[in-house]
PDB file of C-alpha atoms in Angstrom:
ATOM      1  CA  UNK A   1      -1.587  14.116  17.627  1.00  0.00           C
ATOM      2  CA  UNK A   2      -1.533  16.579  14.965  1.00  0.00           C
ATOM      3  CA  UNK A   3      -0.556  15.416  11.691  1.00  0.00           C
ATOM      4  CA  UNK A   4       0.390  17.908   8.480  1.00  0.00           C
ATOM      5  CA  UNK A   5       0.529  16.795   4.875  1.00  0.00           C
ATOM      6  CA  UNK A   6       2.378  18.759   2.324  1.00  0.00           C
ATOM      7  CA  UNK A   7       1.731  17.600  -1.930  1.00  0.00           C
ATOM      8  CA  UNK A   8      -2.086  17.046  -2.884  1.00  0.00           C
ATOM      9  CA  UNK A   9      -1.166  15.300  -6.178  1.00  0.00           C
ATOM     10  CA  UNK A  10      -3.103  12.129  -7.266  1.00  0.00           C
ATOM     11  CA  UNK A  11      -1.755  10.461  -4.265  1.00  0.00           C
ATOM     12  CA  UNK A  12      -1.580  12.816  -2.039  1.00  0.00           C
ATOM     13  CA  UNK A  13      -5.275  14.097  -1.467  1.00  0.00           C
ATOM     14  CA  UNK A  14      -6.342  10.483  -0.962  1.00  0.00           C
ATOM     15  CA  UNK A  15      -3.767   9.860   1.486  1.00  0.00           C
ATOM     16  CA  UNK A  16      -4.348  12.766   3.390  1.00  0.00           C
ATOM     17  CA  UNK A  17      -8.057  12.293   3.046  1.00  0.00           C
ATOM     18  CA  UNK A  18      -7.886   8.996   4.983  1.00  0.00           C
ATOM     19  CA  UNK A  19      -5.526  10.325   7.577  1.00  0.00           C
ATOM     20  CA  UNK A  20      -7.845  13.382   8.351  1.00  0.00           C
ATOM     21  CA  UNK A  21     -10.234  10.517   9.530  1.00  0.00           C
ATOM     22  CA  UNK A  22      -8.154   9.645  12.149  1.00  0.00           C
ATOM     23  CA  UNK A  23      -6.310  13.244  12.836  1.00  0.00           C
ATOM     24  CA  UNK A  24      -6.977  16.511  12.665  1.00  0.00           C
ATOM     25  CA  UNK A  25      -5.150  17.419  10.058  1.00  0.00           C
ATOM     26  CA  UNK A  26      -3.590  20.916   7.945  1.00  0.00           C
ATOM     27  CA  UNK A  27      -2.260  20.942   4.432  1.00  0.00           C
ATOM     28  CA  UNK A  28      -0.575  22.563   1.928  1.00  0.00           C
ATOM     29  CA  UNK A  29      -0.508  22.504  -2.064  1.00  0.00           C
ATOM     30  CA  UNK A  30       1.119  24.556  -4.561  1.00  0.00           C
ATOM     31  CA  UNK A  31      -2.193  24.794  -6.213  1.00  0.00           C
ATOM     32  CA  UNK A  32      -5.505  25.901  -4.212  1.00  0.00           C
ATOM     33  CA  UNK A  33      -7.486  23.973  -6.409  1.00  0.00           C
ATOM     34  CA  UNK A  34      -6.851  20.587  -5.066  1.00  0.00           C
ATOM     35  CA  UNK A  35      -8.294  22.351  -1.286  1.00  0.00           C
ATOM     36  CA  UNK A  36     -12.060  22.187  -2.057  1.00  0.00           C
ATOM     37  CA  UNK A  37     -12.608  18.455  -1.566  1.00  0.00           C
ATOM     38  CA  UNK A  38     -10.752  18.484   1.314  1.00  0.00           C
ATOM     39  CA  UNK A  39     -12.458  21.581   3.046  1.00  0.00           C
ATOM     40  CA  UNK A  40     -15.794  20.097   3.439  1.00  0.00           C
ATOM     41  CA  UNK A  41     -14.105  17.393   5.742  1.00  0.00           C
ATOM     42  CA  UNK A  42     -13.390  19.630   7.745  1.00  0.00           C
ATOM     43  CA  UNK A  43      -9.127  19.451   7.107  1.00  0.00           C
ATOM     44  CA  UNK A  44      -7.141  23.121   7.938  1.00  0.00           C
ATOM     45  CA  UNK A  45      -5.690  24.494   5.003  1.00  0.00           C
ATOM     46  CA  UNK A  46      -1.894  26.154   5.854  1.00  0.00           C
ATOM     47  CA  UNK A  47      -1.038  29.489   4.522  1.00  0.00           C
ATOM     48  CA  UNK A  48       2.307  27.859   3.679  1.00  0.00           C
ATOM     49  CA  UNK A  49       4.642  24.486   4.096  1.00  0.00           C
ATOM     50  CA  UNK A  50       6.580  26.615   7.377  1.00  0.00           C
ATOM     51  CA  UNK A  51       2.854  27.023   8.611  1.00  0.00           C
ATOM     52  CA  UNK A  52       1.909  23.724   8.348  1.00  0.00           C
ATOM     53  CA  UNK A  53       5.092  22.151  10.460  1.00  0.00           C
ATOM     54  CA  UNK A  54       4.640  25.108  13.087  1.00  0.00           C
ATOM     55  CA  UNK A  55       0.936  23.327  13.438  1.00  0.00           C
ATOM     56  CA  UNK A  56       2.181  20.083  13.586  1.00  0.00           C
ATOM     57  CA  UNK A  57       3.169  17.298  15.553  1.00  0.00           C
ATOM     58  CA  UNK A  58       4.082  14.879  12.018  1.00  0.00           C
ATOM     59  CA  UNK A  59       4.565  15.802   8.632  1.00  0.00           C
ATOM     60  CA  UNK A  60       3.769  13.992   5.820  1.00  0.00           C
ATOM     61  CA  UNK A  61       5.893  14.849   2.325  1.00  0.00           C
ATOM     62  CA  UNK A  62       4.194  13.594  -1.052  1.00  0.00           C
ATOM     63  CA  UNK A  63       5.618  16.149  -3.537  1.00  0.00           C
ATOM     64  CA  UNK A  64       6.781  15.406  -7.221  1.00  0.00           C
ATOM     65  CA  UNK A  65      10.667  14.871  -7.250  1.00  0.00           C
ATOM     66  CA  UNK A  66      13.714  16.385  -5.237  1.00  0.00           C
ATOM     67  CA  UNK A  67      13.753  19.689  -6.876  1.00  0.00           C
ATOM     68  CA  UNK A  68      10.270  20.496  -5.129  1.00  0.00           C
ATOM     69  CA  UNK A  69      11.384  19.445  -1.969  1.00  0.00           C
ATOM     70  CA  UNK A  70      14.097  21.593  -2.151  1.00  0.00           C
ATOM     71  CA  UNK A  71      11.671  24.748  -2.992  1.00  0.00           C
ATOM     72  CA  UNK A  72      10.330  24.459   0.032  1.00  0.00           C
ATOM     73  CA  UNK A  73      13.148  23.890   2.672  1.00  0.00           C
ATOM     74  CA  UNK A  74      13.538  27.810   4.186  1.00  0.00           C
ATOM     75  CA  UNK A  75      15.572  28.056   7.438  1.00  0.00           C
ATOM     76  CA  UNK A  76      12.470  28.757   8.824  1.00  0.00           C
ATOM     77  CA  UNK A  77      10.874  25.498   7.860  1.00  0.00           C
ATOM     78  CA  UNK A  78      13.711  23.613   9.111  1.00  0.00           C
ATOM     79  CA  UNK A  79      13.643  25.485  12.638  1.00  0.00           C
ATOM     80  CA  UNK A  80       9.947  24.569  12.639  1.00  0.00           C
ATOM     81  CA  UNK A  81      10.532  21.361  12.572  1.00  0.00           C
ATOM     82  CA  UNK A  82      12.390  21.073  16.157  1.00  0.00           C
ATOM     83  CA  UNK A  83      10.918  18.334  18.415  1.00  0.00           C
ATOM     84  CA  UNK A  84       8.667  17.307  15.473  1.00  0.00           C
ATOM     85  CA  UNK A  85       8.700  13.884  13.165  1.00  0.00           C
ATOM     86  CA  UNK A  86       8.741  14.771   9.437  1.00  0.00           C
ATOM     87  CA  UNK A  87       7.777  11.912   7.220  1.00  0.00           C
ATOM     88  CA  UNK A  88       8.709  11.376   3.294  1.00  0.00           C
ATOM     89  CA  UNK A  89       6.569   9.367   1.315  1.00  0.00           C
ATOM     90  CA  UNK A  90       7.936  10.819  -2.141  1.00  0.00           C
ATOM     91  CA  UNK A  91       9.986   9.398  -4.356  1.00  0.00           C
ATOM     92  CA  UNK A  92      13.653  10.622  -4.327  1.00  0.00           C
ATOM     93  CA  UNK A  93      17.265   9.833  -4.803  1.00  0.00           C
ATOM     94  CA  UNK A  94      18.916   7.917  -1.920  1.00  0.00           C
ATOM     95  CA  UNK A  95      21.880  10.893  -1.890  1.00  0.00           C
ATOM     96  CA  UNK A  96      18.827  13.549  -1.573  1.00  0.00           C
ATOM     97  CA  UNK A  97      17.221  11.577   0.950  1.00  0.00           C
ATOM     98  CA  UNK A  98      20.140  11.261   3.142  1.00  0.00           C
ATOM     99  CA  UNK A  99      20.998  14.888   2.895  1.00  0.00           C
ATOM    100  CA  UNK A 100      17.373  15.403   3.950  1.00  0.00           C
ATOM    101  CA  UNK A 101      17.653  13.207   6.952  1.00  0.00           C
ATOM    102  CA  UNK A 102      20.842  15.269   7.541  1.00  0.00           C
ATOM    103  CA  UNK A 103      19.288  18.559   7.822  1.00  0.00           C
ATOM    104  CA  UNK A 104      16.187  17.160   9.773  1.00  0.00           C
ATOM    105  CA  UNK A 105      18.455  15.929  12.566  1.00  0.00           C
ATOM    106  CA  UNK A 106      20.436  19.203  12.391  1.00  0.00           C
ATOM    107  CA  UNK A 107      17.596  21.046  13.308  1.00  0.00           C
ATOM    108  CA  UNK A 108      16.298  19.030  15.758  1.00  0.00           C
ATOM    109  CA  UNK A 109      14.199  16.907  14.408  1.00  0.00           C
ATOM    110  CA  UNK A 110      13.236  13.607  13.473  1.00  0.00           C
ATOM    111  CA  UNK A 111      13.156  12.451   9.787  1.00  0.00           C
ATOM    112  CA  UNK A 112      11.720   9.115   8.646  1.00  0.00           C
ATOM    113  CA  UNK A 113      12.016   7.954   4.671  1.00  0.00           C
ATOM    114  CA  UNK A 114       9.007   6.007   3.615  1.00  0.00           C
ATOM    115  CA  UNK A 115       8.289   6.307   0.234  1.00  0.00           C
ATOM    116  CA  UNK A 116       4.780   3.922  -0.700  1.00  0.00           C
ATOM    117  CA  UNK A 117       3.842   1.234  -3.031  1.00  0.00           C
ATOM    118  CA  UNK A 118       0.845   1.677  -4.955  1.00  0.00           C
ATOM    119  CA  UNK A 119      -1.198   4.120  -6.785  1.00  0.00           C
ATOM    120  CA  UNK A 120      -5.052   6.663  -6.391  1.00  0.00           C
ATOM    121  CA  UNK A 121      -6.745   3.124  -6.222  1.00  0.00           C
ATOM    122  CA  UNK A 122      -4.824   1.728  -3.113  1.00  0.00           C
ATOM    123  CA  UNK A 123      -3.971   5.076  -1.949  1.00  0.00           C
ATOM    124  CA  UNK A 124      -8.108   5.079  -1.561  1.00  0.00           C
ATOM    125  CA  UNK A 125      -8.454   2.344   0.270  1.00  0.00           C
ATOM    126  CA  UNK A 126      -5.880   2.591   2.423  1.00  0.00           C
ATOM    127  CA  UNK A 127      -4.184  -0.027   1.179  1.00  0.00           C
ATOM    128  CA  UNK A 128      -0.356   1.109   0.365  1.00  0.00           C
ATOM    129  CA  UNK A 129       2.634  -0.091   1.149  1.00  0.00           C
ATOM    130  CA  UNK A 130       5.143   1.917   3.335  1.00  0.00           C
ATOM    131  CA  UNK A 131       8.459   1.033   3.163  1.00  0.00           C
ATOM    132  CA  UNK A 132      10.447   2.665   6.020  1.00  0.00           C
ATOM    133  CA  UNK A 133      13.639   3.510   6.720  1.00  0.00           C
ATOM    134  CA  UNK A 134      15.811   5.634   9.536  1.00  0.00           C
ATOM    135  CA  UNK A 135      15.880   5.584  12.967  1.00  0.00           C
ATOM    136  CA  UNK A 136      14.190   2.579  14.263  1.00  0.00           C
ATOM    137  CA  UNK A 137      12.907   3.763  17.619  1.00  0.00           C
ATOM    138  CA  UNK A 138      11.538   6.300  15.772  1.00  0.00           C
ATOM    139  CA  UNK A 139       9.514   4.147  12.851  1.00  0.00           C
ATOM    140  CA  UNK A 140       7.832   2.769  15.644  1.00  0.00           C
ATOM    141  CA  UNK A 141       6.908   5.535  17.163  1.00  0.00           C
ATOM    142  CA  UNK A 142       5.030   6.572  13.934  1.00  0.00           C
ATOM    143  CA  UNK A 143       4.133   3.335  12.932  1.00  0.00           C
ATOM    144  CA  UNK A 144       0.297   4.684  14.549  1.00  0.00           C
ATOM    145  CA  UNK A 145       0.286   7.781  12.053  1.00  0.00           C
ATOM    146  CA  UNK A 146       0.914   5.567   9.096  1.00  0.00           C
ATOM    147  CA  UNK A 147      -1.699   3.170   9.769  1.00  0.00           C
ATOM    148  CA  UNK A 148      -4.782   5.075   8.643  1.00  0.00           C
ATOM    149  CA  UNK A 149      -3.225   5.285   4.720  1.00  0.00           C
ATOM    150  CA  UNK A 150      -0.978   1.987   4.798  1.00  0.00           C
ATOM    151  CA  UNK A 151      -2.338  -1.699   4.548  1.00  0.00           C
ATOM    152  CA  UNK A 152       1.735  -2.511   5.733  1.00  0.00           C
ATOM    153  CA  UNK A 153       4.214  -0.130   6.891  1.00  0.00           C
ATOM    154  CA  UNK A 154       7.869  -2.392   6.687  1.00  0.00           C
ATOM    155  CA  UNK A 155      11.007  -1.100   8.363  1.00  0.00           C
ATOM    156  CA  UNK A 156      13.718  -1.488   5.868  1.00  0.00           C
ATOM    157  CA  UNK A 157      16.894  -0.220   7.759  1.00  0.00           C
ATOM    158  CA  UNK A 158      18.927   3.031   8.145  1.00  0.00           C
ATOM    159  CA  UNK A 159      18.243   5.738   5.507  1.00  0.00           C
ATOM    160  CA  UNK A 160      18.315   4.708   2.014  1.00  0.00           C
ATOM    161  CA  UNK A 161      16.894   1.263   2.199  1.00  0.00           C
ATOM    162  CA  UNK A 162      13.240   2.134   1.829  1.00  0.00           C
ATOM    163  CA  UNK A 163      14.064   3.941  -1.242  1.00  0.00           C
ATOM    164  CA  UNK A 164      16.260   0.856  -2.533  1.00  0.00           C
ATOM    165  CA  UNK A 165      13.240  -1.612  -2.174  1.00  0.00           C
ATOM    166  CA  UNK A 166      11.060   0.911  -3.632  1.00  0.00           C
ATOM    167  CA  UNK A 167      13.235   1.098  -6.302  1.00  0.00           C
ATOM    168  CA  UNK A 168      13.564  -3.010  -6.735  1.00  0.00           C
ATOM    169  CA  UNK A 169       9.586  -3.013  -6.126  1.00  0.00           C
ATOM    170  CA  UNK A 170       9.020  -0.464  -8.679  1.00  0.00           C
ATOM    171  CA  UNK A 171      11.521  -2.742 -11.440  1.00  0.00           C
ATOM    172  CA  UNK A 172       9.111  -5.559 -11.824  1.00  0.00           C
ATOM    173  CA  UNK A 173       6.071  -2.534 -11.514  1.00  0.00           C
ATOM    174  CA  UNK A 174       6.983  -0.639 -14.979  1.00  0.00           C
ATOM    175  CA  UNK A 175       8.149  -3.561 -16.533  1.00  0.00           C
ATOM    176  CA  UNK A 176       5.239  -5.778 -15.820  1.00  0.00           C
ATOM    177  CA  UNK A 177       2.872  -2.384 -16.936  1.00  0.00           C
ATOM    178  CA  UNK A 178       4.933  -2.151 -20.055  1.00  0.00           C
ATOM    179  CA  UNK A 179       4.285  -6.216 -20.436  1.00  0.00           C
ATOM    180  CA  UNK A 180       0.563  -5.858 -20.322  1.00  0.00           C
ATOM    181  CA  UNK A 181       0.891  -2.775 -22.652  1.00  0.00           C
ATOM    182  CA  UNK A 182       2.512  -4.930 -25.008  1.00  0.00           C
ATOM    183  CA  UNK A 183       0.326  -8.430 -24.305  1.00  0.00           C
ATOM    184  CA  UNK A 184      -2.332  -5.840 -25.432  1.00  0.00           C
ATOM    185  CA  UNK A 185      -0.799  -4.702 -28.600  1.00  0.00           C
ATOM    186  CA  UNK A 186       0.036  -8.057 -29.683  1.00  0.00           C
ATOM    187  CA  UNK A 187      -3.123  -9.877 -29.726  1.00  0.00           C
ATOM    188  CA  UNK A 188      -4.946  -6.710 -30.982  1.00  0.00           C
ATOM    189  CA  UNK A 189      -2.277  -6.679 -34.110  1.00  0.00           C
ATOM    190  CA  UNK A 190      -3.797 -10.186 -34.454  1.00  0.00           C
ATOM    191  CA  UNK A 191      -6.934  -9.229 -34.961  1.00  0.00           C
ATOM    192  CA  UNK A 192      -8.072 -11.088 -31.232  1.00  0.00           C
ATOM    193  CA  UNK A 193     -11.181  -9.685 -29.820  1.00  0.00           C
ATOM    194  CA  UNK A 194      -9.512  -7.504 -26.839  1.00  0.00           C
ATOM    195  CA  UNK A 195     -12.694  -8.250 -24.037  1.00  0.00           C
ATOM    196  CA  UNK A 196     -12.467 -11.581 -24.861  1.00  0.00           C
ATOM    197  CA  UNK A 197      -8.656 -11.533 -24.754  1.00  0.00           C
ATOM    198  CA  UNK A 198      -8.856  -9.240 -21.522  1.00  0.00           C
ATOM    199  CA  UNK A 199     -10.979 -12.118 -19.786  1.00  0.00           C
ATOM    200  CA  UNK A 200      -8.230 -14.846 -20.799  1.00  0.00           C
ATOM    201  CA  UNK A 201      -5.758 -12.824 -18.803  1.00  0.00           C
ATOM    202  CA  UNK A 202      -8.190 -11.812 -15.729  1.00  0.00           C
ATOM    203  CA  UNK A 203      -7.959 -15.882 -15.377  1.00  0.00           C
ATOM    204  CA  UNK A 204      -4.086 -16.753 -15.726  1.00  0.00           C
ATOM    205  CA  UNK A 205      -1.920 -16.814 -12.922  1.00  0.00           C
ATOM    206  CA  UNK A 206      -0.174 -14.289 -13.251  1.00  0.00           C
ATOM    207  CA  UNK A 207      -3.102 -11.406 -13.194  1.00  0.00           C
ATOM    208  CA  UNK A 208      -3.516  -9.382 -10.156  1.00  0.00           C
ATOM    209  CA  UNK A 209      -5.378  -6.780  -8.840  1.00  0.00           C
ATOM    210  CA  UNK A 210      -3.217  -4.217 -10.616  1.00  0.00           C
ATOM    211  CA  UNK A 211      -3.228  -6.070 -13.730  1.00  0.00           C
ATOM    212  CA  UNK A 212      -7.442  -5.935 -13.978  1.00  0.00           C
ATOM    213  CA  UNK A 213      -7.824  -2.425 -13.737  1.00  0.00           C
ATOM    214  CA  UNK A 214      -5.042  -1.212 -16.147  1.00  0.00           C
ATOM    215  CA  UNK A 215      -6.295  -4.050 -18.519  1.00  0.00           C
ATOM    216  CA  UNK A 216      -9.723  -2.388 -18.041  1.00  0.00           C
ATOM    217  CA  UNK A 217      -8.188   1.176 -18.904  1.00  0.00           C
ATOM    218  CA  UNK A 218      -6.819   0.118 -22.223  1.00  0.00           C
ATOM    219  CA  UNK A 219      -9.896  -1.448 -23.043  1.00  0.00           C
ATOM    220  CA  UNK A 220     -12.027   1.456 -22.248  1.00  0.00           C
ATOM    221  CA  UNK A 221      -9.106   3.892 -23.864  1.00  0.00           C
ATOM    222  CA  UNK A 222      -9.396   5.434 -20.170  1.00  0.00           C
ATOM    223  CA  UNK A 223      -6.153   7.612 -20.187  1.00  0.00           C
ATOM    224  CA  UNK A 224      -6.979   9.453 -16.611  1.00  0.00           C
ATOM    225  CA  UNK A 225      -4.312   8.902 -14.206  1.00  0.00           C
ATOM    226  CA  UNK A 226      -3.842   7.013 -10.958  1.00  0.00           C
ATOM    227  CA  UNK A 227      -0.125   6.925 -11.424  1.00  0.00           C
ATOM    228  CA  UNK A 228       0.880   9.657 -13.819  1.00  0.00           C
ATOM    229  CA  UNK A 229       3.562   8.568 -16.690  1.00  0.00           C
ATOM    230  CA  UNK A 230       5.594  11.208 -16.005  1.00  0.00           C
ATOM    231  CA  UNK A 231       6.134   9.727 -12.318  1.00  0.00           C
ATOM    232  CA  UNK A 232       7.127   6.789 -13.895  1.00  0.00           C
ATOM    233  CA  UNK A 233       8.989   7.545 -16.047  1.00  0.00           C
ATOM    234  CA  UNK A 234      10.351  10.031 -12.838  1.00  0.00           C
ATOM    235  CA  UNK A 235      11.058   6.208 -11.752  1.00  0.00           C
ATOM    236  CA  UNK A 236      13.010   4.782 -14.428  1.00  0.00           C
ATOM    237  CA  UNK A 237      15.294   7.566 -13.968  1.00  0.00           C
ATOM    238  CA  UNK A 238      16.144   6.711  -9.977  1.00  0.00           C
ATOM    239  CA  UNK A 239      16.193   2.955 -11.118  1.00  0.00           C
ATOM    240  CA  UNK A 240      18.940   3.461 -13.433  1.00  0.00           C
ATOM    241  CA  UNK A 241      20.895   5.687 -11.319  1.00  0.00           C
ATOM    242  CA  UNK A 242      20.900   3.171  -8.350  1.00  0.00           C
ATOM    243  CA  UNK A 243      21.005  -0.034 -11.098  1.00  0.00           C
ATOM    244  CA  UNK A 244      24.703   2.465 -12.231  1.00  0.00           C
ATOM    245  CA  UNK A 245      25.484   2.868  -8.177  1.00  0.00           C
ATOM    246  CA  UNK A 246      24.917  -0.968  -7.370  1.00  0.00           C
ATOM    247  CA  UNK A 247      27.351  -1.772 -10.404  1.00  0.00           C
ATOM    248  CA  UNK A 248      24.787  -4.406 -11.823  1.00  0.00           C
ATOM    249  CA  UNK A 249      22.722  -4.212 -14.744  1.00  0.00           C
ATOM    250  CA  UNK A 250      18.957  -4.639 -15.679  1.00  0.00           C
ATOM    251  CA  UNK A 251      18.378  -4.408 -19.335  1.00  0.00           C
ATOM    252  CA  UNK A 252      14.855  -4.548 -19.496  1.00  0.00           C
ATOM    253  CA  UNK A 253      14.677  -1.770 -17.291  1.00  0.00           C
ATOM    254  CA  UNK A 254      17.416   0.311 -19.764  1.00  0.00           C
ATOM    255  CA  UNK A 255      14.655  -0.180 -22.369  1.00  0.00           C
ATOM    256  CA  UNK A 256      11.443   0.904 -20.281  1.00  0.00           C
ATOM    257  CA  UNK A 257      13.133   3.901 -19.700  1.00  0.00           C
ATOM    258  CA  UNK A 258      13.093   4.660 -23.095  1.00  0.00           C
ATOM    259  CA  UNK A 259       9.910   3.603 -23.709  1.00  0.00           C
ATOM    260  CA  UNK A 260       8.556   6.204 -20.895  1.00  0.00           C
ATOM    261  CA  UNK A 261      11.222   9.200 -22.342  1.00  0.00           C
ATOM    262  CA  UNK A 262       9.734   8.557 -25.918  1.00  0.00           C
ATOM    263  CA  UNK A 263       5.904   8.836 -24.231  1.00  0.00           C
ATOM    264  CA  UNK A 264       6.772  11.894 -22.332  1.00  0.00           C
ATOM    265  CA  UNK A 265       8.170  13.428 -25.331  1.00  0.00           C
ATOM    266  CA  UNK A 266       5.082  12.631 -27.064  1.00  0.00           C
ATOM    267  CA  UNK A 267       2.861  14.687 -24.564  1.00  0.00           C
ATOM    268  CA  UNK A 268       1.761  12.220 -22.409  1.00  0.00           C
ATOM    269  CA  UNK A 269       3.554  12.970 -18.896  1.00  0.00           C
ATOM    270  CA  UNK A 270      -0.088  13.598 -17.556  1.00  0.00           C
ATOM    271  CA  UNK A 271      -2.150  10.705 -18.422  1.00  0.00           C
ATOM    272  CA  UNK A 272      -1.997   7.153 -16.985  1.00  0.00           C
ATOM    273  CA  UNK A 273       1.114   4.690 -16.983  1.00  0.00           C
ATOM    274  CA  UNK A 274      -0.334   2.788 -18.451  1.00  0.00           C
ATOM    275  CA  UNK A 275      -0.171   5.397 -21.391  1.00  0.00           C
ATOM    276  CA  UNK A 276       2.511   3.559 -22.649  1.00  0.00           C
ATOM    277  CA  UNK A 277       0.325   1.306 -24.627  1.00  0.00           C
ATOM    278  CA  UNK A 278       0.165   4.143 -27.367  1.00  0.00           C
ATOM    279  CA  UNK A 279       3.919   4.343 -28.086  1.00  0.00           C
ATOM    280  CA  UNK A 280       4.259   0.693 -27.887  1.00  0.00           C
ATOM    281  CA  UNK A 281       3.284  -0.133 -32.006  1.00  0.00           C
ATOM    282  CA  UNK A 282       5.219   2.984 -33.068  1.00  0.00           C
ATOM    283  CA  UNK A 283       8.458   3.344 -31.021  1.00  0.00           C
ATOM    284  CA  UNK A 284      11.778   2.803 -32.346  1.00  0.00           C
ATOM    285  CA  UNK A 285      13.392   1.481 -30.263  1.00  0.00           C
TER     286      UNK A 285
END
């Protein structure tokens, strides 16, 4: 099985990382600077995405948004693909995804939708969750490809419905991240002691895994990203749309979304989520 990964962002290279231990594997990035780590274990670089499906059995996808999807969908890519699996793990608009899928098949190929739970820390471990969506035969067939970077790879249904739970996951993700930011804020207006506040919520019920380490990065005033802000604040934006396409509402969300657009405008697309915690005193909203 040969297995090609295209996007060696903060996920990416992890995720590709652990599948080159089970695969021999090629890549491509935008930038050749993310390559060097991954060239001493032995993965193939490809000269360009088209290269890298001509090599392959399976693609992986893990690039930012739509729009660089898009950039690299030449006729000749899409011919490569016939007889092949290509597998999207980004994080997309349900229309865009289907129109993917649509062109896949088209061509001859097979086109799965799986975009991932999680951020660098799980991606690392392995432990991410897939949430898949097409044909089902199909997600099945895979389902031995996504083991190596997944701790649970869940068939959702036909195309869209991975990227509607990811979007429902993803709710109670930025709005819980926002909540800590703001748990934070308050008890440091209060003059609290933060470690010692920081070890009161390690040991309520509602801390997690998740919750420790961002805790941990406010603390430290560790900005460095797992999950960048500007991908979620690339979230909010698909949340609203489908919140607007599944005529319901979710008002906490409306404000988060603000929140994130008043961070990125502030300059910090590039540091951590959790990032947020530095608007959170001074926004107006």
């Amino acid at each position: 099985m040969r297995v090609g990964f295209l996007g060696l962002g903060v996920m990416g290279t992890p995720m590709a990382r652990n599948l080159s231990r089970k695969f021999p594997l090629i890549v491509w990035n935008r930038s050749a600077a993310k390559y060097s780590a991954l060239k001493e274990e032995g993965v193939t670089i490809g000269e360009s995405p088209t290269s890298v499906v001509k090599q392959s059995d399976i693609i992986f996808i893990m690039l930012f948004d739509a729009w660089a999807i898009k950039s690299i969908l030449s006729d000749d890519f899409k011919r490569a693909l016939r007889g092949k699996t290509l597998i999207n793990t980004s994080s997309v608009s349900v229309e865009f995804s289907m129109s993917l899928a649509e062109q896949i098949h088209q061509g001859g190929g097979d086109f799965i939708e799986m975009p991932v739970s999680g951020s660098k820390v799980p991606a690392e471990k392995a432990q991410l969750v897939g949430m898949m969506a097409g044909d089902a035969a199909v997600a099945q067939r895979i389902k031995q490809v996504v083991e190596p970077i997944t701790r649970a790879a869940i068939f959702c249904g036909p195309i869209g419905s991975g990227l509607k739970a990811k979007y429902a996951v993803n709710t109670l993700l930025v709005t819980y991240t926002v909540g800590l930011a703001e748990s934070m804020n308050l008890a440091r207006a209060q003059g609290i002691d933060l470690a010692a506040f920081a070890e009161v919520l390690d040991a309520c019920p509602m801390a997690s895994a998740y919750s420790k380490i961002k805790v941990q990065k406010i603390l430290n005033e560790d900005w460095s990203p797992q999950a960048t802000l500007k991908d979620c604040y690339n979230s909010t934006q698909l949340i609203q749309n489908a919140v607007k396409l599944a005529n319901t509402r979710s008002p906490s969300m409306a404000i988060c979304d603000k929140l994130y657009q008043t961070a990125v405008d502030a300059g910090l697309s590039e540091e951590d989520m959790i990032s947020i915690a530095k608007v959170i005193e001074t926004s107006q909203i």
